[in-house]
CSV table of C-alpha atoms in Angstrom, one decimal:
chain,number,residue,atom,x,y,z
H,1,MET,CA,105.9,209.4,-58.4
H,2,ALA,CA,105.2,211.8,-61.3
H,3,PRO,CA,107.7,212.4,-64.1
H,4,VAL,CA,110.1,215.3,-63.6
H,5,ARG,CA,109.1,218.1,-65.9
H,6,PRO,CA,111.4,221.0,-66.9
H,7,ARG,CA,109.0,223.5,-65.3
H,8,THR,CA,109.1,221.6,-62.0
H,9,ILE,CA,112.9,221.7,-62.1
H,10,LYS,CA,112.8,225.5,-62.6
H,11,VAL,CA,110.4,226.0,-59.8
H,12,ALA,CA,112.4,223.8,-57.5
H,13,ARG,CA,115.6,225.6,-58.3
H,14,ALA,CA,113.9,229.0,-57.6
H,15,TYR,CA,112.4,227.7,-54.3
H,16,TYR,CA,115.7,226.3,-53.1
H,17,ALA,CA,117.4,229.6,-54.0
H,18,VAL,CA,115.0,231.6,-51.9
H,19,VAL,CA,115.3,229.2,-48.9
H,20,ALA,CA,119.1,229.1,-49.2
H,21,THR,CA,119.3,232.9,-49.4
H,22,ILE,CA,117.2,233.3,-46.2
H,23,GLY,CA,119.3,230.7,-44.4
H,24,THR,CA,122.6,232.2,-45.5
H,25,THR,CA,121.6,235.7,-44.7
H,26,ALA,CA,120.4,234.7,-41.3
H,27,VAL,CA,123.6,232.9,-40.4
H,28,VAL,CA,125.8,235.8,-41.7
H,29,ALA,CA,123.7,238.3,-39.7
H,30,ALA,CA,123.9,236.1,-36.6
H,31,LEU,CA,127.7,236.0,-36.9
H,32,ALA,CA,127.8,239.8,-37.3
H,33,ILE,CA,125.6,240.1,-34.2
H,34,GLY,CA,127.9,237.8,-32.3
H,35,ALA,CA,131.0,239.7,-33.4
H,36,SER,CA,129.5,243.0,-32.3
H,37,ARG,CA,128.8,241.6,-28.9
H,38,GLY,CA,131.9,239.5,-28.2
H,39,GLY,CA,134.3,239.5,-31.2
H,40,ALA,CA,135.5,236.0,-32.2
H,41,GLU,CA,134.2,234.5,-29.0
H,42,GLY,CA,130.7,235.9,-29.7
H,43,MET,CA,130.8,234.4,-33.2
H,44,VAL,CA,131.9,231.0,-31.9
H,45,GLY,CA,129.1,231.2,-29.3
H,46,PHE,CA,126.5,231.4,-32.1
H,47,LEU,CA,128.1,228.7,-34.1
H,48,SER,CA,128.1,226.4,-31.0
H,49,GLU,CA,124.3,226.2,-31.1
H,50,MET,CA,122.7,223.3,-32.9
H,51,THR,CA,120.4,225.8,-34.5
H,52,TYR,CA,123.2,227.2,-36.6
H,53,TRP,CA,124.8,223.9,-37.4
H,54,SER,CA,121.4,222.9,-38.8
H,55,ASN,CA,120.9,226.1,-40.7
H,56,ILE,CA,124.4,226.1,-42.2
H,57,LEU,CA,123.9,222.5,-43.4
H,58,VAL,CA,120.4,223.3,-44.8
H,59,ALA,CA,121.8,226.4,-46.6
H,60,VAL,CA,124.6,224.4,-48.2
H,61,ILE,CA,122.2,221.7,-49.3
H,62,GLY,CA,119.9,224.3,-50.7
H,63,TRP,CA,122.6,225.9,-52.8
H,64,SER,CA,123.6,222.4,-54.0
H,65,LEU,CA,120.0,221.8,-55.1
H,66,VAL,CA,119.9,225.2,-56.8
H,67,ILE,CA,122.7,223.9,-59.0
H,68,ASN,CA,121.2,220.5,-59.5
H,69,PRO,CA,117.7,219.9,-58.1
H,70,GLN,CA,118.1,216.1,-58.8
H,71,ARG,CA,121.4,215.8,-57.1
H,72,ASP,CA,122.2,212.4,-55.7
H,73,GLY,CA,124.9,210.4,-54.1
H,74,ARG,CA,125.4,208.3,-51.0
H,75,PHE,CA,127.0,211.0,-48.9
H,76,PHE,CA,124.6,213.7,-50.2
H,77,ARG,CA,121.6,211.5,-49.3
H,78,TRP,CA,122.9,211.1,-45.8
H,79,LEU,CA,123.8,214.7,-45.4
H,80,ARG,CA,120.5,216.0,-46.7
H,81,PHE,CA,118.5,213.6,-44.6
H,82,SER,CA,120.5,214.4,-41.5
H,83,SER,CA,120.1,218.2,-42.0
H,84,LEU,CA,116.4,217.7,-42.6
H,85,VAL,CA,116.0,215.9,-39.3
H,86,MET,CA,118.2,218.3,-37.4
H,87,ILE,CA,116.4,221.4,-38.6
H,88,SER,CA,113.1,219.7,-37.8
H,89,VAL,CA,114.2,219.1,-34.2
H,90,VAL,CA,115.2,222.7,-34.0
H,91,GLY,CA,111.8,223.8,-35.3
H,92,LEU,CA,110.1,221.6,-32.7
H,93,VAL,CA,112.3,222.0,-29.6
H,94,TYR,CA,112.8,225.7,-29.8
H,95,PRO,CA,109.1,226.8,-29.8
H,96,LEU,CA,108.1,224.2,-27.2
H,97,ILE,CA,111.0,224.3,-24.8
H,98,LEU,CA,113.5,227.2,-25.4
H,99,ALA,CA,111.4,230.1,-26.7
H,100,ALA,CA,109.9,230.9,-23.3
H,101,ASN,CA,113.3,231.7,-21.9
H,102,ALA,CA,114.7,233.4,-25.0
H,103,ASN,CA,114.9,237.2,-25.1
H,104,PRO,CA,116.2,238.2,-28.6
H,105,THR,CA,116.8,241.9,-29.1
H,106,GLY,CA,117.6,244.2,-32.0
H,107,TYR,CA,118.3,242.5,-35.2
H,108,GLU,CA,118.5,239.1,-33.4
H,109,VAL,CA,114.7,239.2,-33.4
H,110,TYR,CA,114.7,238.8,-37.2
H,111,THR,CA,117.5,236.1,-37.3
H,112,ASN,CA,115.7,234.3,-34.5
H,113,ILE,CA,112.5,234.1,-36.6
H,114,ALA,CA,114.4,233.0,-39.7
H,115,VAL,CA,116.5,230.2,-38.1
H,116,HIS,CA,113.9,228.8,-35.7
H,117,TYR,CA,110.6,229.2,-37.6
H,118,ILE,CA,111.0,230.0,-41.3
H,119,MET,CA,113.9,227.6,-42.2
H,120,PRO,CA,112.6,224.5,-40.5
H,121,TRP,CA,109.2,224.7,-42.2
H,122,ALA,CA,110.6,225.9,-45.5
H,123,THR,CA,113.1,223.1,-45.6
H,124,LEU,CA,110.4,220.5,-44.8
H,125,LEU,CA,108.0,222.0,-47.4
H,126,GLY,CA,110.7,221.9,-50.1
H,127,TRP,CA,111.5,218.3,-49.4
H,128,LEU,CA,107.8,217.3,-49.4
H,129,VAL,CA,107.0,219.1,-52.6
H,130,PHE,CA,110.1,218.7,-54.7
H,131,GLY,CA,111.9,215.7,-53.3
H,132,PRO,CA,113.7,214.3,-55.2
H,133,ARG,CA,112.7,210.8,-54.2
H,134,PRO,CA,113.0,208.0,-53.4
H,135,ARG,CA,116.2,208.7,-51.5
H,136,ILE,CA,115.8,207.4,-47.9
H,137,THR,CA,116.6,203.9,-46.8
H,138,LEU,CA,116.6,202.3,-43.3
H,139,GLY,CA,120.4,202.5,-43.6
H,140,THR,CA,120.1,206.3,-44.1
H,141,VAL,CA,118.0,206.5,-40.9
H,142,ALA,CA,120.5,204.4,-39.0
H,143,LEU,CA,123.4,206.7,-39.9
H,144,MET,CA,121.5,209.9,-39.3
H,145,PRO,CA,122.5,210.2,-35.6
H,146,ILE,CA,126.1,210.6,-36.5
H,147,LEU,CA,125.9,214.4,-36.8
H,148,PRO,CA,123.7,214.9,-33.7
H,149,VAL,CA,126.2,212.8,-31.7
H,150,LEU,CA,129.1,214.8,-33.0
H,151,TYR,CA,127.3,218.1,-32.2
H,152,THR,CA,126.5,216.9,-28.6
H,153,THR,CA,130.1,215.9,-28.0
H,154,TYR,CA,131.3,219.3,-29.3
H,155,ALA,CA,128.7,221.2,-27.2
H,156,MET,CA,129.8,219.4,-24.0
H,157,VAL,CA,133.5,220.1,-24.8
H,158,TYR,CA,132.7,223.7,-25.6
H,159,GLY,CA,131.0,224.4,-22.3
H,160,ALA,CA,133.5,222.5,-20.2
H,161,VAL,CA,136.7,223.5,-21.9
H,162,LEU,CA,136.5,226.0,-24.8
H,163,ASN,CA,134.1,228.6,-23.5
H,164,PRO,CA,135.9,231.0,-21.0
H,165,THR,CA,132.6,231.7,-19.3
H,166,GLY,CA,131.9,228.0,-18.8
H,167,GLU,CA,128.5,228.5,-20.3
H,168,TYR,CA,127.0,225.7,-22.4
H,169,PRO,CA,125.2,226.3,-25.7
H,170,TYR,CA,122.0,225.1,-24.0
H,171,SER,CA,121.2,225.2,-20.3
H,172,PHE,CA,119.9,221.6,-20.4
H,173,LEU,CA,123.4,220.4,-21.3
H,174,ASP,CA,125.0,222.0,-18.3
H,175,PRO,CA,126.2,219.2,-15.8
H,176,ALA,CA,125.5,221.7,-13.0
H,177,THR,CA,121.8,220.9,-13.5
H,178,GLY,CA,122.5,217.2,-12.8
H,179,THR,CA,124.1,214.6,-15.0
H,180,SER,CA,120.9,212.5,-15.0
H,181,GLN,CA,118.9,215.6,-16.2
H,182,VAL,CA,121.5,216.2,-19.0
H,183,ALA,CA,121.4,212.5,-20.0
H,184,ALA,CA,117.6,212.6,-20.0
H,185,HIS,CA,117.4,215.7,-22.2
H,186,ILE,CA,120.0,214.3,-24.7
H,187,ALA,CA,118.1,211.0,-24.9
H,188,MET,CA,114.8,212.8,-25.4
H,189,ILE,CA,116.2,214.8,-28.3
H,190,MET,CA,117.8,211.7,-29.9
H,191,VAL,CA,114.5,209.9,-29.6
H,192,ILE,CA,112.7,212.9,-31.3
H,193,GLY,CA,115.3,212.9,-34.0
H,194,LEU,CA,114.9,209.2,-34.7
H,195,ALA,CA,111.1,209.6,-34.7
H,196,PHE,CA,111.4,212.3,-37.3
H,197,GLY,CA,113.8,210.0,-39.2
H,198,PHE,CA,111.4,207.1,-39.4
H,199,LEU,CA,108.5,209.4,-40.1
H,200,TYR,CA,110.3,210.9,-43.1
H,201,TRP,CA,111.4,207.4,-44.3
H,202,GLY,CA,107.8,206.4,-44.3
H,203,ILE,CA,106.7,209.5,-46.1
H,204,ASP,CA,109.5,209.1,-48.7
H,205,ARG,CA,108.3,205.5,-49.4
H,206,ALA,CA,104.6,206.5,-49.5
H,207,LEU,CA,105.2,209.4,-51.9
H,208,SER,CA,107.4,207.1,-54.0
H,209,ARG,CA,104.6,204.7,-54.4
H,210,GLY,CA,106.7,201.7,-53.4
H,211,VAL,CA,109.7,202.5,-55.6
H,212,LYS,CA,112.8,201.7,-53.7
H,213,PRO,CA,115.8,204.1,-53.6
H,214,THR,CA,118.4,203.6,-56.3
H,215,LYS,CA,121.3,201.4,-55.0
H,216,LEU,CA,124.5,203.4,-55.1
H,217,SER,CA,128.0,201.9,-55.3
H,218,GLY,CA,131.4,203.5,-54.6
H,219,GLN,CA,131.9,207.0,-53.4
H,220,ALA,CA,129.2,209.6,-53.3
H,221,ILE,CA,129.3,211.2,-56.8
H,222,PRO,CA,126.6,213.9,-57.6
H,223,GLN,CA,124.5,212.5,-60.4
H,224,GLN,CA,122.0,214.2,-62.7
H,225,ILE,CA,118.9,212.1,-63.3
H,226,ASP,CA,117.6,212.4,-66.8
H,227,ALA,CA,114.0,213.6,-66.7
H,228,ALA,CA,113.0,211.2,-69.5
H,229,ARG,CA,114.6,208.3,-67.7
H,230,VAL,CA,112.8,209.2,-64.4
H,231,ALA,CA,109.5,209.4,-66.3
H,232,ASP,CA,110.1,205.9,-67.7
H,233,GLU,CA,111.0,204.5,-64.4
H,234,THR,CA,108.0,205.9,-62.7
H,235,LEU,CA,105.7,204.1,-65.0
H,236,ALA,CA,106.6,200.9,-63.2
H,237,PRO,CA,106.5,201.8,-59.5
H,238,ASP,CA,107.1,198.2,-58.4
H,239,ARG,CA,110.4,198.1,-60.2
H,240,VAL,CA,113.7,198.5,-58.3
H,241,VAL,CA,116.1,200.6,-60.2
H,242,GLU,CA,119.6,199.3,-60.0
H,243,LYS,CA,121.5,202.1,-61.6
H,244,VAL,CA,121.1,205.9,-62.1
């Protein structure tokens, strides 16, 4: 793990700003499209897709990293990792499964490209290049499914109760297709998410050269890691840092 240089911090901040701007613009544009087609219900329809949950989370994380590219904290670690996994699932599942039946028109063509193709890859690239790391533990991986489970629960309630049309955010969640089919699709997506989680945990450890994530105590409090301290710690990659 190389020392954190001021120039790297500046480049990271600029990169996150660009990605966060793309994500924010795409989400706002999607809401406008939804409103133009169905008012508040149209907006809720867009926001009921995992795609937009993921993109909103990634945009929020991006703006946080613009302010502090070395941001840390127990809650932040979990939220960023969860958003990374969720946006990765979106970037994989949409092109392979959903894109064939999608028919975006008008401005939605551009928002579709942004949220399903640009944001997943840009988010992954930013994490790979700029980190910061090490940040991921097996505990982080174990807690990652919380958000996907919450989303799945919401999506099922939305389709069954909240949506006047009875339409589900994704057709494979509709019980009309068969409960076994719905369960199989949900299980498959959860497995894909966990696979991404363990993959990213392994990458985080490998790129950290064996340095374990800092142990955090108490509530998640954003912390600024001093560049000089980071440089000193990275000289001894086998050392476990106890405090930030």
